[in-house]
PDB file of C-alpha atoms in Angstrom:
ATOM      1  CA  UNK D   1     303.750 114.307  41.017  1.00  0.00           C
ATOM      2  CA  UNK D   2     300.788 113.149  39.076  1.00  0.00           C
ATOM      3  CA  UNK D   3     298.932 114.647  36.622  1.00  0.00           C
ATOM      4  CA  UNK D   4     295.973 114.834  38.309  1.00  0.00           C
ATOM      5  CA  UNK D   5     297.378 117.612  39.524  1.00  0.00           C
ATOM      6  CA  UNK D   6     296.372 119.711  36.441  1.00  0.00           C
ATOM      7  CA  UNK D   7     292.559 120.143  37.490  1.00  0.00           C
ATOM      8  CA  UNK D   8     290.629 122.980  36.972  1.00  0.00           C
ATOM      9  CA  UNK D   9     290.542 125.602  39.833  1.00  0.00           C
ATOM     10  CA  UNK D  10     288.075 128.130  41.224  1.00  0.00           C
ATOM     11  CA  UNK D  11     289.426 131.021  43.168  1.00  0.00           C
ATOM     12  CA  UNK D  12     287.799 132.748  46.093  1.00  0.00           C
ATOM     13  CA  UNK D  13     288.381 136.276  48.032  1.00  0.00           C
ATOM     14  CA  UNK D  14     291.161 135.595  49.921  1.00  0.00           C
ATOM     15  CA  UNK D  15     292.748 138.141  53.087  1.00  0.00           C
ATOM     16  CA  UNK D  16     295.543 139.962  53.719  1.00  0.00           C
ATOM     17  CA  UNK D  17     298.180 139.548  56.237  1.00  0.00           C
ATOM     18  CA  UNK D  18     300.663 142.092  56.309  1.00  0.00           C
ATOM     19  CA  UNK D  19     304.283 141.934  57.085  1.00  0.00           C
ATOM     20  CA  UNK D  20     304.222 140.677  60.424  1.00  0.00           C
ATOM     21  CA  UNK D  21     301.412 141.996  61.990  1.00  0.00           C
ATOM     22  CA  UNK D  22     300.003 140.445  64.461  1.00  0.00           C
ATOM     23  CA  UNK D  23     297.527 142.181  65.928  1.00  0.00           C
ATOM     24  CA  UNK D  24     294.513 141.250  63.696  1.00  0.00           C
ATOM     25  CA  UNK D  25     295.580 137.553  62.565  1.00  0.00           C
ATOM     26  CA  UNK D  26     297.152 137.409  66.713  1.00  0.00           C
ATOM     27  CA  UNK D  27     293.258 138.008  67.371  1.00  0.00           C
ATOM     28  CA  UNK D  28     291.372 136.331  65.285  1.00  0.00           C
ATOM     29  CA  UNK D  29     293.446 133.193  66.254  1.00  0.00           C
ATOM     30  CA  UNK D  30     293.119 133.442  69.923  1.00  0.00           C
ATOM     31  CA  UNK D  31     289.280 133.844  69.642  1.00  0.00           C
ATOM     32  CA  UNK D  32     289.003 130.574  67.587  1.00  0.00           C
ATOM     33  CA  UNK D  33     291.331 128.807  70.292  1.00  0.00           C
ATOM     34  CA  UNK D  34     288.815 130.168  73.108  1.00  0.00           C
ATOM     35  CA  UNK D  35     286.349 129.367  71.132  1.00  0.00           C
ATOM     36  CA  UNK D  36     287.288 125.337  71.270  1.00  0.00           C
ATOM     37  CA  UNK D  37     289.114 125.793  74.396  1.00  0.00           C
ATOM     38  CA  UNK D  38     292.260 124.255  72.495  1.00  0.00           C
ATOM     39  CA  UNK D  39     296.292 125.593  72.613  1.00  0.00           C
ATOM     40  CA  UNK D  40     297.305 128.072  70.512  1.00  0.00           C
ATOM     41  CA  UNK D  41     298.158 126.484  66.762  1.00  0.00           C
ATOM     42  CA  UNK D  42     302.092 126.250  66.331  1.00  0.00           C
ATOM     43  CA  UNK D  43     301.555 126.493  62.732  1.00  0.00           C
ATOM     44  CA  UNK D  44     298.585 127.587  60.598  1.00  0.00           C
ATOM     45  CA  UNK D  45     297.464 128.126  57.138  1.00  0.00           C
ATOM     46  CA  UNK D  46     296.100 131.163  56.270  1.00  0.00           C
ATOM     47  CA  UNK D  47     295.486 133.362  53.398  1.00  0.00           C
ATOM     48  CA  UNK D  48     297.741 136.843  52.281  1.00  0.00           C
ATOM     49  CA  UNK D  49     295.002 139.452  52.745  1.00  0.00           C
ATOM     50  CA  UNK D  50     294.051 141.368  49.464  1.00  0.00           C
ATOM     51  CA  UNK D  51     295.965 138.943  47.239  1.00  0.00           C
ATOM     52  CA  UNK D  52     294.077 136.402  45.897  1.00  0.00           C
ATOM     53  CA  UNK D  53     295.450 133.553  45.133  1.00  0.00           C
ATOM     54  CA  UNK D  54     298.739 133.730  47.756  1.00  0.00           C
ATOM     55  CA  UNK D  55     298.869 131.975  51.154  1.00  0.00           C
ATOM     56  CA  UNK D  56     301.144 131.106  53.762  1.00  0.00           C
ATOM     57  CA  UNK D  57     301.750 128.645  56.694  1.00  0.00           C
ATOM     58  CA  UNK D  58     302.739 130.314  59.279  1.00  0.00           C
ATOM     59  CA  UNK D  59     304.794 129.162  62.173  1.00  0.00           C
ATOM     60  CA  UNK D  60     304.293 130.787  65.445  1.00  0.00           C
ATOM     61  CA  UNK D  61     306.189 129.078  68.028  1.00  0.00           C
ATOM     62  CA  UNK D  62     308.274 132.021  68.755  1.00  0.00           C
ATOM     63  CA  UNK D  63     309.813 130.987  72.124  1.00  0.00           C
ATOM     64  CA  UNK D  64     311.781 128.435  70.559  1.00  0.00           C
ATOM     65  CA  UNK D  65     312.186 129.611  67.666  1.00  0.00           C
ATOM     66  CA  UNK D  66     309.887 127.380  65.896  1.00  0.00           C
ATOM     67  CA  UNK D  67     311.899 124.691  66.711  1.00  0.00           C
ATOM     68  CA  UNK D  68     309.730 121.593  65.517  1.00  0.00           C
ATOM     69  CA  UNK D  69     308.179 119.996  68.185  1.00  0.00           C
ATOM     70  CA  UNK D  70     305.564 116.690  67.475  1.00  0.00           C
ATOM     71  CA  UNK D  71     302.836 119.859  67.968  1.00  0.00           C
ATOM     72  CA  UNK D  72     304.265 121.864  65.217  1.00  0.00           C
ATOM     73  CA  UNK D  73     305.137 119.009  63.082  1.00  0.00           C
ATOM     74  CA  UNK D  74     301.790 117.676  63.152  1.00  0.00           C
ATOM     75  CA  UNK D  75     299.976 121.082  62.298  1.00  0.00           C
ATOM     76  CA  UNK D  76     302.442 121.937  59.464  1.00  0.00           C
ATOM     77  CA  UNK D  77     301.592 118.613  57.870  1.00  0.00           C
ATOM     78  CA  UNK D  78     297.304 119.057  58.299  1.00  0.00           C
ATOM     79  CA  UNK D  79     298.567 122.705  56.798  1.00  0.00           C
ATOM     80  CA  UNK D  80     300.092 121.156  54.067  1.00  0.00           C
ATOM     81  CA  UNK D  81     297.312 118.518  53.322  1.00  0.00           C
ATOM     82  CA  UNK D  82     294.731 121.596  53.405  1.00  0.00           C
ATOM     83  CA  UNK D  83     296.990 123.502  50.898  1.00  0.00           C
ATOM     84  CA  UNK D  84     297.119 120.623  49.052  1.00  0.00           C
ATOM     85  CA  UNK D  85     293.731 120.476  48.099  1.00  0.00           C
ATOM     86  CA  UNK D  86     292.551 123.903  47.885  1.00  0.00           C
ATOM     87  CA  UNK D  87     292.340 124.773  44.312  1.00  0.00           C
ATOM     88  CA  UNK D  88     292.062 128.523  45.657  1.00  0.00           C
ATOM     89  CA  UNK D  89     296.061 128.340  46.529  1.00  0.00           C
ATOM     90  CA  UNK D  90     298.486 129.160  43.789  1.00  0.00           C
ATOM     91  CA  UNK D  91     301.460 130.324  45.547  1.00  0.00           C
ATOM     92  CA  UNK D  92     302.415 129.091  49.140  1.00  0.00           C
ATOM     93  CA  UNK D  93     304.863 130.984  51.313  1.00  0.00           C
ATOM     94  CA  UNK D  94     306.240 129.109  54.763  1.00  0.00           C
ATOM     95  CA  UNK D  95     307.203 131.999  56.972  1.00  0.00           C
ATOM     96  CA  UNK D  96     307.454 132.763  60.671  1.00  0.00           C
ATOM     97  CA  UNK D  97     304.851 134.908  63.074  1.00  0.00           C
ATOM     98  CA  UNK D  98     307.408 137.058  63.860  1.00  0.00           C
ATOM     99  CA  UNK D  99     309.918 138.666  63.086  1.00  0.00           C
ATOM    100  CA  UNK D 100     314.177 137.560  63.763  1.00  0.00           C
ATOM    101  CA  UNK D 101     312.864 134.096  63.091  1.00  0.00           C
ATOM    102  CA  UNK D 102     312.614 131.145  60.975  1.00  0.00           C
ATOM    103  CA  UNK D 103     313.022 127.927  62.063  1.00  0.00           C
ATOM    104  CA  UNK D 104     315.797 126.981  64.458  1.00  0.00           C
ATOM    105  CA  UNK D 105     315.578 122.611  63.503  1.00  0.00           C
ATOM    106  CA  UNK D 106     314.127 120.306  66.330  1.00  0.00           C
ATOM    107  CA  UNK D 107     313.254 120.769  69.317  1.00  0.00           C
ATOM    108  CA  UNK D 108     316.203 119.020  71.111  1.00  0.00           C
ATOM    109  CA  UNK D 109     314.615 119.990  74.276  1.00  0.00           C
ATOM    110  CA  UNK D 110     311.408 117.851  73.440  1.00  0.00           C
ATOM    111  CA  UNK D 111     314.142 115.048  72.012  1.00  0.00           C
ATOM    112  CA  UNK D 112     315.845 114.200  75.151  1.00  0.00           C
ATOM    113  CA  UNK D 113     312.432 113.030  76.586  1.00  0.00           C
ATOM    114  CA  UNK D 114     311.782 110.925  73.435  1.00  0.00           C
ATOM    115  CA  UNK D 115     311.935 107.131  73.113  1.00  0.00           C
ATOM    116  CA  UNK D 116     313.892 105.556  70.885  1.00  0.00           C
ATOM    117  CA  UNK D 117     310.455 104.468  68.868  1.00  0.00           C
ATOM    118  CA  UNK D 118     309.547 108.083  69.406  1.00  0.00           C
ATOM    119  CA  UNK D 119     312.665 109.594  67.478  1.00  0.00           C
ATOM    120  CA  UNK D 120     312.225 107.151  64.714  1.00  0.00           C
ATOM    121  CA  UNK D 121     308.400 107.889  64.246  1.00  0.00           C
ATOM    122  CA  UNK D 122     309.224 111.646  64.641  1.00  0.00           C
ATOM    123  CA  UNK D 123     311.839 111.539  61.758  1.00  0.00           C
ATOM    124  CA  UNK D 124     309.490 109.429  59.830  1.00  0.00           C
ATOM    125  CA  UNK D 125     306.951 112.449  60.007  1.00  0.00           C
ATOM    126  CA  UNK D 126     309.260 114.634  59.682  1.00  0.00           C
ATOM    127  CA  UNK D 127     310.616 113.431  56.376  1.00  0.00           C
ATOM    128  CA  UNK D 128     307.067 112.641  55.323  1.00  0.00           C
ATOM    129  CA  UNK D 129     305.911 116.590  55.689  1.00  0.00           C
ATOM    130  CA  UNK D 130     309.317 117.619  53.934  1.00  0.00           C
ATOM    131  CA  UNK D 131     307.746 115.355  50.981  1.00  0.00           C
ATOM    132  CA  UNK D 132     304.534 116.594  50.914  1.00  0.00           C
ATOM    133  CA  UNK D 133     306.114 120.201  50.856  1.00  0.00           C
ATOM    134  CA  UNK D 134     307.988 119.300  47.893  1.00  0.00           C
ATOM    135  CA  UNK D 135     305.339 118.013  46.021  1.00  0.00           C
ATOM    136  CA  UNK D 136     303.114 120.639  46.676  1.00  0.00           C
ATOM    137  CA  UNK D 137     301.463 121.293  43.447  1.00  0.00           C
ATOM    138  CA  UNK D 138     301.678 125.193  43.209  1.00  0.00           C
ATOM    139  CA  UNK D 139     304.990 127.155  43.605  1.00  0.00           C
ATOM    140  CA  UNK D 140     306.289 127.405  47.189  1.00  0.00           C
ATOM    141  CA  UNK D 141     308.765 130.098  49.015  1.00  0.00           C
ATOM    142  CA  UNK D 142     310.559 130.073  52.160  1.00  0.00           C
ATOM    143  CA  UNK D 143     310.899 133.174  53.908  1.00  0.00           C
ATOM    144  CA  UNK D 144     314.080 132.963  55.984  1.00  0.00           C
ATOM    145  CA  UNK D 145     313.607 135.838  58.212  1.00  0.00           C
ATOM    146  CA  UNK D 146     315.832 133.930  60.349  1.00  0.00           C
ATOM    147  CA  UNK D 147     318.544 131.223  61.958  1.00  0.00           C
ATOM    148  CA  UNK D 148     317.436 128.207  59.313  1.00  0.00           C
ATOM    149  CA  UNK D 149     318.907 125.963  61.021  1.00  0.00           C
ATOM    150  CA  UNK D 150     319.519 121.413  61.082  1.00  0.00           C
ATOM    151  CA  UNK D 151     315.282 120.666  60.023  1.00  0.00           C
ATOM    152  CA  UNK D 152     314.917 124.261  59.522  1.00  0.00           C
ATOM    153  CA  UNK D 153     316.777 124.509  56.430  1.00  0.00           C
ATOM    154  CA  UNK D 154     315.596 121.309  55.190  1.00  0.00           C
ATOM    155  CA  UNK D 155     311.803 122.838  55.478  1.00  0.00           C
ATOM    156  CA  UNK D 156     313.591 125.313  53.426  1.00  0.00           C
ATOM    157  CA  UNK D 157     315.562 122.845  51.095  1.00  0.00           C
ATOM    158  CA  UNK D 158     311.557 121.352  49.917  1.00  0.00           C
ATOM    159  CA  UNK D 159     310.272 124.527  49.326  1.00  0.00           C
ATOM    160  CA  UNK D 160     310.915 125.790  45.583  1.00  0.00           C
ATOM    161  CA  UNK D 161     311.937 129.308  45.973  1.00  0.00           C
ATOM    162  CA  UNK D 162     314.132 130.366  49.386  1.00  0.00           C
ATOM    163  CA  UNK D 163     314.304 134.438  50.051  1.00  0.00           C
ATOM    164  CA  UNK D 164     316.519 134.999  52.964  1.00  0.00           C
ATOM    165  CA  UNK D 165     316.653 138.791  54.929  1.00  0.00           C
ATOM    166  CA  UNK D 166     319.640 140.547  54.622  1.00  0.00           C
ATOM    167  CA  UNK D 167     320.425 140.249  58.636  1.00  0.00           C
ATOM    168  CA  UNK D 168     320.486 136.318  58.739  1.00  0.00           C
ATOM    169  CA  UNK D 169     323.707 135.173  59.852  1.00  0.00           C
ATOM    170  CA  UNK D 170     323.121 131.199  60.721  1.00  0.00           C
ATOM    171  CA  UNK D 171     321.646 128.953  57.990  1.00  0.00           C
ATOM    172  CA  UNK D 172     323.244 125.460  57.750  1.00  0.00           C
ATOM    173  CA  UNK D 173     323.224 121.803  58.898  1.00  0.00           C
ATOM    174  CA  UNK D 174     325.024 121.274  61.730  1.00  0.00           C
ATOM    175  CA  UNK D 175     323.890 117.940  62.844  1.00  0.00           C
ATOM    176  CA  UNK D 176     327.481 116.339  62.301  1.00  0.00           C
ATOM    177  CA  UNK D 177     328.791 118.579  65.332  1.00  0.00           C
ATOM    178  CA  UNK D 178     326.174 116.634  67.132  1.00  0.00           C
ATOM    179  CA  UNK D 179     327.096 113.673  66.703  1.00  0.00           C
ATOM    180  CA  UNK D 180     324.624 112.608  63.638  1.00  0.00           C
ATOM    181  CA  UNK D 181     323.680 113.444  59.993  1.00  0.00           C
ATOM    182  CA  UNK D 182     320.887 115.590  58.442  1.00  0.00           C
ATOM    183  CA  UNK D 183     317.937 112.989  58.734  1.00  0.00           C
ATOM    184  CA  UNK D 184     315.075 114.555  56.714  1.00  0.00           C
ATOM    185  CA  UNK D 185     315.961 115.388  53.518  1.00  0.00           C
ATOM    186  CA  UNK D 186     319.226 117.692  53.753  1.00  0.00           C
ATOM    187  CA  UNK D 187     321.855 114.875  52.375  1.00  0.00           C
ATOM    188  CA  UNK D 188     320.046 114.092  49.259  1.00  0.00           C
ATOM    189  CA  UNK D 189     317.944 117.651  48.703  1.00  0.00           C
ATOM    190  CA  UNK D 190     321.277 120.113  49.382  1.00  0.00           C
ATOM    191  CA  UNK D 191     323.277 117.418  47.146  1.00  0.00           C
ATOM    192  CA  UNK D 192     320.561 118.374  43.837  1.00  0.00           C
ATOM    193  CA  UNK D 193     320.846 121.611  44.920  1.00  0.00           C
ATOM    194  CA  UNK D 194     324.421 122.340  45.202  1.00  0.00           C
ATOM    195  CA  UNK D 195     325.579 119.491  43.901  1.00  0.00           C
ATOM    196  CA  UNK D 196     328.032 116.918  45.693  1.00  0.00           C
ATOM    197  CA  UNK D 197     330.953 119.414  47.038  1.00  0.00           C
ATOM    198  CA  UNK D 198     329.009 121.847  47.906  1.00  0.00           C
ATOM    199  CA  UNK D 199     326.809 119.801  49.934  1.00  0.00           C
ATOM    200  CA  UNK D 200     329.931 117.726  51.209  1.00  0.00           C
ATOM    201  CA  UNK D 201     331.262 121.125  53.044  1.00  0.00           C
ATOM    202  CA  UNK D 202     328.519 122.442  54.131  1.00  0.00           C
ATOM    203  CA  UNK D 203     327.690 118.923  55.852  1.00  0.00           C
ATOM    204  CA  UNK D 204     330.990 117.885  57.051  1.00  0.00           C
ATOM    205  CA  UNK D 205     332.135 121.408  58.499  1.00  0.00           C
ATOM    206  CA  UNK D 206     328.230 122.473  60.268  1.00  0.00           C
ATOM    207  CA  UNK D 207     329.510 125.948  58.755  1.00  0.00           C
ATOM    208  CA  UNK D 208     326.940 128.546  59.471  1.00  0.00           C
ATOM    209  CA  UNK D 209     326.418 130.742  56.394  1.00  0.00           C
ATOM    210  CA  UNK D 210     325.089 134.229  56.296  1.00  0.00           C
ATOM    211  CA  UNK D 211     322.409 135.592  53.818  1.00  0.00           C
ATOM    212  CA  UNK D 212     324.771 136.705  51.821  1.00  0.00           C
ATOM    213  CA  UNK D 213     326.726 133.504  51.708  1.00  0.00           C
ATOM    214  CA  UNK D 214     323.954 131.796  50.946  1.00  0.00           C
ATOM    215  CA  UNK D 215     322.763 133.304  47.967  1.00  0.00           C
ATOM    216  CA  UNK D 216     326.488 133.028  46.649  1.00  0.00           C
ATOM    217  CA  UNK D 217     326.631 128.947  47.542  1.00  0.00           C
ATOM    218  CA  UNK D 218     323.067 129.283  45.685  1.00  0.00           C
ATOM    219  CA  UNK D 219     321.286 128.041  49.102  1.00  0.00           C
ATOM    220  CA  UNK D 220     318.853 130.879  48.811  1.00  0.00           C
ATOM    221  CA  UNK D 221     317.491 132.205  45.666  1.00  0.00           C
ATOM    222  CA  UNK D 222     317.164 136.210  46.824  1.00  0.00           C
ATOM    223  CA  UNK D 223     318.525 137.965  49.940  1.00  0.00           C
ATOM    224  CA  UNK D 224     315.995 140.472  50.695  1.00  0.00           C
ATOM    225  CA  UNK D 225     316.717 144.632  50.741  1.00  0.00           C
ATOM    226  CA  UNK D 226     318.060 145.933  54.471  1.00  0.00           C
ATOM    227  CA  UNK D 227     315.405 148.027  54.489  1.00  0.00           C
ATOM    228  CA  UNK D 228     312.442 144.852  54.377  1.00  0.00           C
ATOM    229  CA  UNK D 229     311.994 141.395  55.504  1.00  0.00           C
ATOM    230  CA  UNK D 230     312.312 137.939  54.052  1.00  0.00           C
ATOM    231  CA  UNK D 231     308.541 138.160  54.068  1.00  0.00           C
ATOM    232  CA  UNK D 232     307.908 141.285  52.422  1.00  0.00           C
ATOM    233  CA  UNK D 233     310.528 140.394  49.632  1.00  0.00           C
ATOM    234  CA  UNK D 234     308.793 136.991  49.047  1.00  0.00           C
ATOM    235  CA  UNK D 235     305.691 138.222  49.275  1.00  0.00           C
ATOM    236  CA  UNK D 236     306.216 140.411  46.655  1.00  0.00           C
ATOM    237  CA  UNK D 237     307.975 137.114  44.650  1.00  0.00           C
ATOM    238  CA  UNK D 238     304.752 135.376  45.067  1.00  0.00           C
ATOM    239  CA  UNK D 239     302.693 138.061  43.407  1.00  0.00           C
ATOM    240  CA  UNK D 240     304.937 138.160  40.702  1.00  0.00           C
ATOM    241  CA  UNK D 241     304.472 134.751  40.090  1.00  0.00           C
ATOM    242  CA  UNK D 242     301.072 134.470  40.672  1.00  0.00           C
ATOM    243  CA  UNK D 243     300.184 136.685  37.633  1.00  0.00           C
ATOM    244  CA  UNK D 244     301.101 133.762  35.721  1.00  0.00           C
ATOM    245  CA  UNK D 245     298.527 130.908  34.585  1.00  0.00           C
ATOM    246  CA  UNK D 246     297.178 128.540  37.842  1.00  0.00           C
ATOM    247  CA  UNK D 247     297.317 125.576  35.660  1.00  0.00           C
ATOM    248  CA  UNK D 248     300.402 126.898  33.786  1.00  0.00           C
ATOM    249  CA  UNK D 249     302.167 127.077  36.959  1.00  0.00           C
ATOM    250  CA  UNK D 250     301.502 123.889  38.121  1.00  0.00           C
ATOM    251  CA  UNK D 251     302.387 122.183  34.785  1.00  0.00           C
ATOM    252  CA  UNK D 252     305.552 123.948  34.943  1.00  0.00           C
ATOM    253  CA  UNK D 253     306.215 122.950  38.365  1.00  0.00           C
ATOM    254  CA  UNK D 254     305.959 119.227  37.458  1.00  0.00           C
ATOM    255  CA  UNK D 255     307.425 119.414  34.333  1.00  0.00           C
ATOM    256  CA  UNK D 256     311.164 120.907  36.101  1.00  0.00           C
ATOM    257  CA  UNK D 257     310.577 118.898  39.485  1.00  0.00           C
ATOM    258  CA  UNK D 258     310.653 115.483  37.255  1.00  0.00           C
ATOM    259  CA  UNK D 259     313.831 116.300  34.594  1.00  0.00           C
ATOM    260  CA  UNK D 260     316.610 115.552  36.945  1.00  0.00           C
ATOM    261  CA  UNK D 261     315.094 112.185  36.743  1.00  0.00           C
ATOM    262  CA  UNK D 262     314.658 111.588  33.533  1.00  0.00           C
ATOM    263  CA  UNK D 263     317.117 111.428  30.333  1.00  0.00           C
ATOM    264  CA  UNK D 264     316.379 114.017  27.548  1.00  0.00           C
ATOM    265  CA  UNK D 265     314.223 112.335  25.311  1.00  0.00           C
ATOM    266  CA  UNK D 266     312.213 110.932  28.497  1.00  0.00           C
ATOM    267  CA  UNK D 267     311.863 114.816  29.186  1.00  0.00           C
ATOM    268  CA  UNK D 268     311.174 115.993  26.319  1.00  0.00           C
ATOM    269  CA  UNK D 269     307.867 113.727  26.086  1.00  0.00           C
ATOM    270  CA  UNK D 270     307.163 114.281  29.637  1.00  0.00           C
ATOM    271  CA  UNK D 271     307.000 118.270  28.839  1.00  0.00           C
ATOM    272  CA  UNK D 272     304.920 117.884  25.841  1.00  0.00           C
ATOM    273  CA  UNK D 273     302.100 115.454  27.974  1.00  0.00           C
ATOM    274  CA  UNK D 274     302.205 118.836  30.423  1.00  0.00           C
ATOM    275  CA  UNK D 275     302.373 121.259  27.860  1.00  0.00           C
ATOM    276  CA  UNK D 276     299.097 119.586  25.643  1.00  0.00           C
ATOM    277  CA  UNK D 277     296.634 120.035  28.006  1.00  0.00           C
ATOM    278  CA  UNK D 278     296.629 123.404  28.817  1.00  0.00           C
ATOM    279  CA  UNK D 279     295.583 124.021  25.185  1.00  0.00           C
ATOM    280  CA  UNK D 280     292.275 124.122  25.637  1.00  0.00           C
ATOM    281  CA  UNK D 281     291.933 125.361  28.901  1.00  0.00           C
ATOM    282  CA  UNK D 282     290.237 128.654  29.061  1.00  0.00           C
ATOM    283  CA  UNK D 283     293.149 130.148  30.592  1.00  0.00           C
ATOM    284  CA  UNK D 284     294.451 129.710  27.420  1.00  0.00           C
ATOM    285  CA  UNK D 285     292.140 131.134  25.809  1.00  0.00           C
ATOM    286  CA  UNK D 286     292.071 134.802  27.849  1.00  0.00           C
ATOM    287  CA  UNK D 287     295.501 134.618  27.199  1.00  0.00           C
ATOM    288  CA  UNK D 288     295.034 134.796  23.960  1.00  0.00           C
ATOM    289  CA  UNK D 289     292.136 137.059  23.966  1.00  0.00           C
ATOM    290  CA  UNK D 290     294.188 139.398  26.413  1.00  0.00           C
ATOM    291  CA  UNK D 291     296.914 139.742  24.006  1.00  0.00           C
ATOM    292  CA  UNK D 292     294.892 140.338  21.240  1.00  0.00           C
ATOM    293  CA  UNK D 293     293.211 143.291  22.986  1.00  0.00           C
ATOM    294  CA  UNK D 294     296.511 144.514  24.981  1.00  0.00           C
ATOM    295  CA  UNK D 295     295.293 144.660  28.386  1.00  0.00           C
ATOM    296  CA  UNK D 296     295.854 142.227  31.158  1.00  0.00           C
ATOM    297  CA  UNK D 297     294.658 138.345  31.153  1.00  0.00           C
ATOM    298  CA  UNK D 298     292.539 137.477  34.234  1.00  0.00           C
ATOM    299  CA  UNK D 299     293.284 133.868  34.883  1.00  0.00           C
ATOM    300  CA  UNK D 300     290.056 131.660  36.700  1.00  0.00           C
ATOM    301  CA  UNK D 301     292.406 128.331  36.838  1.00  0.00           C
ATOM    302  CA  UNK D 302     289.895 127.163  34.258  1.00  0.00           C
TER     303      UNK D 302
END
């Protein structure tokens, strides 16, 4: 991650999209597709309404589960490359349209009518988005809301944060019970994650882990409250988080993504070229300001 990615940002009004409803964002999005007379989106950026600052991609195949198609694939990775670049995005939350769902891997329907130069360039945009999600500049969460499953968990794996709902009961890789091995990402990102045994039995058994499971392997970071959603429990994450310096946030992020390849020293040095610049940011500045007069910074990303 470059540090070009510590750039001044401007916010703007941003709207809200509460926890799975449908019927207004449902709406709005099937005017815009009669509008151009296209198919529905399979996945979408859009901002959290009345929280500045937070958005999600949203994945609405719910048929199959959001199992990745080339249609999906394609429109999560324009969704990344517009989050990306909009300095109005400081928190990012991948999540499904509705509810019970996640992201069930690929669409092995779609695969059996693929060529052999199709699969390949598939997995090669596959494990292109999965980088791009990764080195998203601002902090990302996956809300598991359900089966994460093969590709789904490695969308998962490249997010920072994962918040799983309490119901989940199938979030794995299970590709070697199919005769393969996870292809974008899930060898190398589960084995940083878990570290090498860990990652070895997940892998080699396919074993399906509930929520609770998870968070106890340390798959997931938070298993949401019976009584909410994946969503709701991440959304409320990302607000947490986004009270925090824009620029902070993303020097932070780049600063922990880049020690487990680099020795101490090498660390050290790169924290102190992320930490120097965001002295005299005006950020900074309110934050010091804010303190000063006890009351609550208001951050511009400036």
């Amino acid at each position: 991650m470059s540090m070009l990615a510590i750039l001044p940002l401007r916010t703007r009004p941003v709207r809200t999209v509460k926890q799975y409803s449908r019927s207004v964002v449902g709406i709005r999005q099937q005017q815009r597709n009669l509008a151009v007379g296209s198919a529905p989106p399979e996945a979408y950026l859009e901002p959290v309404d009345g929280e500045k600052g937070i958005a999600a991609i949203t994945l609405d195949r719910p048929g199959a589960k959001n199992a990745i198609s080339v249609k999906l694939l394609k429109e999560l990775r324009d969704s990344l490359d517009k989050a990306a670049f909009d300095p109005s995005v400081n928190v990012l939350i991948i999540r499904s349209s509705q509810p019970g769902s996640f992201c069930a891997g690929a669409d092995l329907v779609e695969r059996r009518t693929m060529t052999k130069a199709d699969v390949n360039k598939f997995l090669a945009d596959l494990r292109s988005a999965f980088s791009l999600l990764e080195d998203l500049p601002m902090p990302t969460i996956a809300a598991i809301d359900g089966p994460a499953l093969g590709g789904g968990l490695e969308l998962a794996l490249s997010c920072d944060l994962r918040v799983a709902g309490a119901s989940v009961t199938k979030i794995g890789l299970p590709e070697t019970k199919l005769g393969i091995i996870p292809g974008a990402g899930g060898t190398q990102r589960a084995t940083r994650l878990l570290g090498a045994s860990k990652a070895k039995t997940l892998i080699f058994t396919g074993r399906m882990l509930t929520a609770q499971d998870a968070l106890e392997w340390g798959v997931v970071d938070v298993v949401a409250d019976p009584s909410s959603t994946a969503y709701d429990a991440a959304l409320q994450l990302a607000k947490e988080i986004n009270q925090s310096a824009p620029l902070a946030l993303r020097a932070a992020k780049m600063a922990i993504s880049k020690a487990p390849e680099l020795d101490l020293d090498s660390g050290l040095s790169f924290e102190r070229a992320c930490y120097e610049p965001l002295l005299s940011t005006s950020d900074r500045m309110e934050a010091l300001n804010a303190f000063r007069e006890k009351r609550k910074p208001v951050f511009k990303g400036e």
